[in-house]
C-alpha cells in the first residue's frame, strides 16, 4: 500500500500541518506493526505539490484496513496491491 496524510480531500495544507499529519500516520502504522518505507507521490502534470507518505511492506495488509487507514487520514484514495497481483487504486471516499 502507498498512503499519505498530506492534503486530505485534495485540500492544500501548510507544510507544517502536512508534516504533523505525516508524523501521526507514521506512528499509527508503527503501532499496527506495519513496516514502512518513505514514499513520494508525484502529479504527472506537475500541477500538484509532491506528497510524502509511506510504502507499507512486510506482512500482508488487507483491503479493508487499507481503506480504513485512507479514510482515517481523509484521503481520496490509496494504492493497494498484493504479491503477484496488479496494483489497484482504492477510492476511500464514502458513498453518499
Protein backbone atom coordinates (compact mmCIF):
# COMPACT_ATOMS: atom_id res chain seq x y z
CA UNK A 1 0.00 0.00 0.00
CA UNK A 2 1.07 3.56 -0.62
CA UNK A 3 -0.55 6.14 1.64
CA UNK A 4 -0.05 9.77 2.55
CA UNK A 5 -1.53 12.05 5.16
CA UNK A 6 -0.84 15.19 3.14
CA UNK A 7 -3.54 17.48 1.79
CA UNK A 8 -6.64 15.49 2.84
CA UNK A 9 -9.51 15.57 0.38
CA UNK A 10 -7.31 17.47 -2.11
CA UNK A 11 -7.28 20.46 0.26
CA UNK A 12 -3.85 22.11 0.34
CA UNK A 13 -2.43 22.34 3.86
CA UNK A 14 0.67 24.14 5.04
CA UNK A 15 3.94 22.20 5.13
CA UNK A 16 3.77 22.30 8.95
CA UNK A 17 0.27 20.80 9.00
CA UNK A 18 1.23 18.10 6.50
CA UNK A 19 4.36 17.20 8.50
CA UNK A 20 2.33 16.81 11.71
CA UNK A 21 -0.22 14.61 9.93
CA UNK A 22 2.59 12.53 8.37
CA UNK A 23 4.22 12.03 11.75
CA UNK A 24 0.89 10.89 13.22
CA UNK A 25 0.36 8.45 10.34
CA UNK A 26 3.88 7.05 10.71
CA UNK A 27 3.33 6.46 14.43
CA UNK A 28 -0.05 4.86 13.74
CA UNK A 29 1.42 2.50 11.14
CA UNK A 30 4.23 1.57 13.56
CA UNK A 31 1.67 0.87 16.29
CA UNK A 32 -0.04 -1.53 13.87
CA UNK A 33 3.35 -3.24 13.42
CA UNK A 34 3.47 -2.36 9.73
CA UNK A 35 6.91 -1.96 8.15
CA UNK A 36 7.10 1.19 6.01
CA UNK A 37 9.48 2.86 3.61
CA UNK A 38 9.40 6.53 2.68
CA UNK A 39 7.40 7.30 -0.47
CA UNK A 40 6.77 10.37 -2.60
CA UNK A 41 3.64 10.80 -4.66
CA UNK A 42 4.07 12.97 -7.75
CA UNK A 43 1.46 14.52 -10.02
CA UNK A 44 2.38 13.58 -13.62
CA UNK A 45 1.45 17.04 -14.91
CA UNK A 46 3.36 18.75 -12.10
CA UNK A 47 0.25 20.71 -11.13
CA UNK A 48 0.08 19.46 -7.53
CA UNK A 49 2.77 19.52 -4.84
CA UNK A 50 4.73 16.36 -4.11
CA UNK A 51 3.12 14.48 -1.24
CA UNK A 52 5.37 12.50 1.06
CA UNK A 53 3.99 9.32 2.57
CA UNK A 54 4.65 5.65 3.18
CA UNK A 55 5.04 2.46 1.16
CA UNK A 56 3.78 -0.26 3.50
CA UNK A 57 5.64 -3.56 3.11
CA UNK A 58 6.06 -6.74 5.08
CA UNK A 59 3.13 -8.66 6.44
CA UNK A 60 0.04 -8.89 4.25
CA UNK A 61 -2.33 -5.97 4.51
CA UNK A 62 -5.96 -6.48 3.69
CA UNK A 63 -8.09 -4.19 1.55
CA UNK A 64 -10.41 -3.20 4.40
CA UNK A 65 -7.51 -1.98 6.57
CA UNK A 66 -6.04 -0.06 3.63
CA UNK A 67 -9.40 1.66 3.06
CA UNK A 68 -9.85 2.37 6.77
CA UNK A 69 -6.41 3.98 7.01
CA UNK A 70 -7.04 6.10 3.92
CA UNK A 71 -10.42 7.22 5.24
CA UNK A 72 -8.98 7.96 8.68
CA UNK A 73 -6.43 10.26 7.05
CA UNK A 74 -9.07 11.91 4.85
CA UNK A 75 -7.54 10.68 1.61
CA UNK A 76 -9.39 10.35 -1.68
CA UNK A 77 -7.60 7.09 -2.49
CA UNK A 78 -4.71 4.75 -1.64
CA UNK A 79 -2.66 2.44 -3.82
CA UNK A 80 -3.10 -1.19 -2.83
CA UNK A 81 -1.55 -4.38 -4.08
CA UNK A 82 -0.70 -7.91 -3.04
CA UNK A 83 2.23 -10.07 -4.09
CA UNK A 84 1.65 -11.45 -7.57
CA UNK A 85 -1.20 -9.10 -8.42
CA UNK A 86 -1.63 -5.74 -10.11
CA UNK A 87 -1.73 -2.57 -8.04
CA UNK A 88 -5.19 -1.02 -7.61
CA UNK A 89 -6.34 2.48 -6.81
CA UNK A 90 -8.79 2.10 -3.94
CA UNK A 91 -11.18 5.03 -3.59
CA UNK A 92 -11.62 5.94 0.07
CA UNK A 93 -14.50 8.35 -0.36
CA UNK A 94 -17.68 7.15 1.30
CA UNK A 95 -20.69 6.81 -0.99
CA UNK A 96 -23.27 9.46 -0.18
